[in-house]
Amino acid sequence: MEVVIVAGADAAGRLVGGAIADLVGRCPGAVLGLATGSSPLPVYADLARRHAAGELSLASARAFLLDEYVGLPPDHPQRYRAFIARELERHVDFAPGAVQAPDVRADGPALLDACAAYEVAIAAAGGIDLQLLGVGSDGHIGFNEPG
């Protein structure tokens, strides 16, 4: 593992955005794992900037969301799917349907089946090439809260 220390959030966003752009440049059909929260925002802003400057296309890439809230209606603005649409998708050129989220509309055993289907979809896409994770103020990574 390599730890890179940068001057702040914007520099981190440029560094990670550059890594994603390099990956997509080498492998246009890369599969990205996307996270929500405040820490990925500078990365999404950098990807949007690169796209607007003609330096990045995600038209052949695919993405899977790391997680989703269970129980929120499909049109709820706090859903992670809505967050990714608002903060990234509307600013870049993912193809329609290229960004997928777990189907959390079901409950009980059907929810477990939907989660299994999501895992199958990720495997069918060839797995995740790069997973972006957020880091919380208490040090949690990817919603794995301390304790």
PDB file of C-alpha atoms in Angstrom, residues 38-89:
ATOM      1  CA  SER A  38     -18.412  14.360   1.446  1.00  0.00           C
ATOM      2  CA  SER A  39     -14.957  12.854   0.889  1.00  0.00           C
ATOM      3  CA  PRO A  40     -15.576  11.713  -2.734  1.00  0.00           C
ATOM      4  CA  LEU A  41     -16.989  15.133  -3.747  1.00  0.00           C
ATOM      5  CA  PRO A  42     -13.613  16.641  -4.771  1.00  0.00           C
ATOM      6  CA  VAL A  43     -12.993  13.548  -6.926  1.00  0.00           C
ATOM      7  CA  TYR A  44     -16.361  13.928  -8.651  1.00  0.00           C
ATOM      8  CA  ALA A  45     -15.691  17.637  -9.185  1.00  0.00           C
ATOM      9  CA  ASP A  46     -12.334  16.791 -10.759  1.00  0.00           C
ATOM     10  CA  LEU A  47     -13.901  14.183 -13.048  1.00  0.00           C
ATOM     11  CA  ALA A  48     -16.539  16.724 -14.108  1.00  0.00           C
ATOM     12  CA  ARG A  49     -13.823  19.301 -14.798  1.00  0.00           C
ATOM     13  CA  ARG A  50     -11.814  16.798 -16.865  1.00  0.00           C
ATOM     14  CA  HIS A  51     -14.926  15.844 -18.821  1.00  0.00           C
ATOM     15  CA  ALA A  52     -15.862  19.480 -19.490  1.00  0.00           C
ATOM     16  CA  ALA A  53     -12.297  20.130 -20.709  1.00  0.00           C
ATOM     17  CA  GLY A  54     -12.528  17.186 -23.125  1.00  0.00           C
ATOM     18  CA  GLU A  55      -9.892  15.256 -21.179  1.00  0.00           C
ATOM     19  CA  LEU A  56     -12.131  12.407 -19.977  1.00  0.00           C
ATOM     20  CA  SER A  57     -14.925  10.277 -21.329  1.00  0.00           C
ATOM     21  CA  LEU A  58     -16.805   7.749 -19.249  1.00  0.00           C
ATOM     22  CA  ALA A  59     -19.035   6.768 -22.171  1.00  0.00           C
ATOM     23  CA  SER A  60     -17.748   3.176 -22.200  1.00  0.00           C
ATOM     24  CA  ALA A  61     -17.188   2.830 -18.455  1.00  0.00           C
ATOM     25  CA  ARG A  62     -19.577   1.223 -16.014  1.00  0.00           C
ATOM     26  CA  ALA A  63     -20.123   1.931 -12.340  1.00  0.00           C
ATOM     27  CA  PHE A  64     -21.656   0.243  -9.328  1.00  0.00           C
ATOM     28  CA  LEU A  65     -22.623   2.038  -6.150  1.00  0.00           C
ATOM     29  CA  LEU A  66     -20.998   0.817  -2.966  1.00  0.00           C
ATOM     30  CA  ASP A  67     -24.274   0.747  -1.061  1.00  0.00           C
ATOM     31  CA  GLU A  68     -27.773   2.167  -0.761  1.00  0.00           C
ATOM     32  CA  TYR A  69     -30.253   2.994   1.973  1.00  0.00           C
ATOM     33  CA  VAL A  70     -32.984   0.392   2.466  1.00  0.00           C
ATOM     34  CA  GLY A  71     -36.510   1.703   2.801  1.00  0.00           C
ATOM     35  CA  LEU A  72     -36.233   5.088   1.110  1.00  0.00           C
ATOM     36  CA  PRO A  73     -38.595   5.586  -1.832  1.00  0.00           C
ATOM     37  CA  PRO A  74     -36.964   5.538  -5.293  1.00  0.00           C
ATOM     38  CA  ASP A  75     -37.379   9.320  -5.732  1.00  0.00           C
ATOM     39  CA  HIS A  76     -36.013  10.283  -2.291  1.00  0.00           C
ATOM     40  CA  PRO A  77     -33.217  12.895  -2.632  1.00  0.00           C
ATOM     41  CA  GLN A  78     -31.148  11.258   0.142  1.00  0.00           C
ATOM     42  CA  ARG A  79     -30.804   7.957  -1.706  1.00  0.00           C
ATOM     43  CA  TYR A  80     -27.241   7.226  -2.750  1.00  0.00           C
ATOM     44  CA  ARG A  81     -28.477   6.734  -6.298  1.00  0.00           C
ATOM     45  CA  ALA A  82     -29.797  10.318  -6.275  1.00  0.00           C
ATOM     46  CA  PHE A  83     -26.507  11.569  -4.820  1.00  0.00           C
ATOM     47  CA  ILE A  84     -24.444   9.966  -7.610  1.00  0.00           C
ATOM     48  CA  ALA A  85     -26.855  11.240 -10.271  1.00  0.00           C
ATOM     49  CA  ARG A  86     -26.629  14.772  -8.851  1.00  0.00           C
ATOM     50  CA  GLU A  87     -22.915  14.914  -8.029  1.00  0.00           C
ATOM     51  CA  LEU A  88     -21.391  12.918 -10.894  1.00  0.00           C
ATOM     52  CA  GLU A  89     -23.645  11.524 -13.608  1.00  0.00           C
TER      53      GLU A  89
END
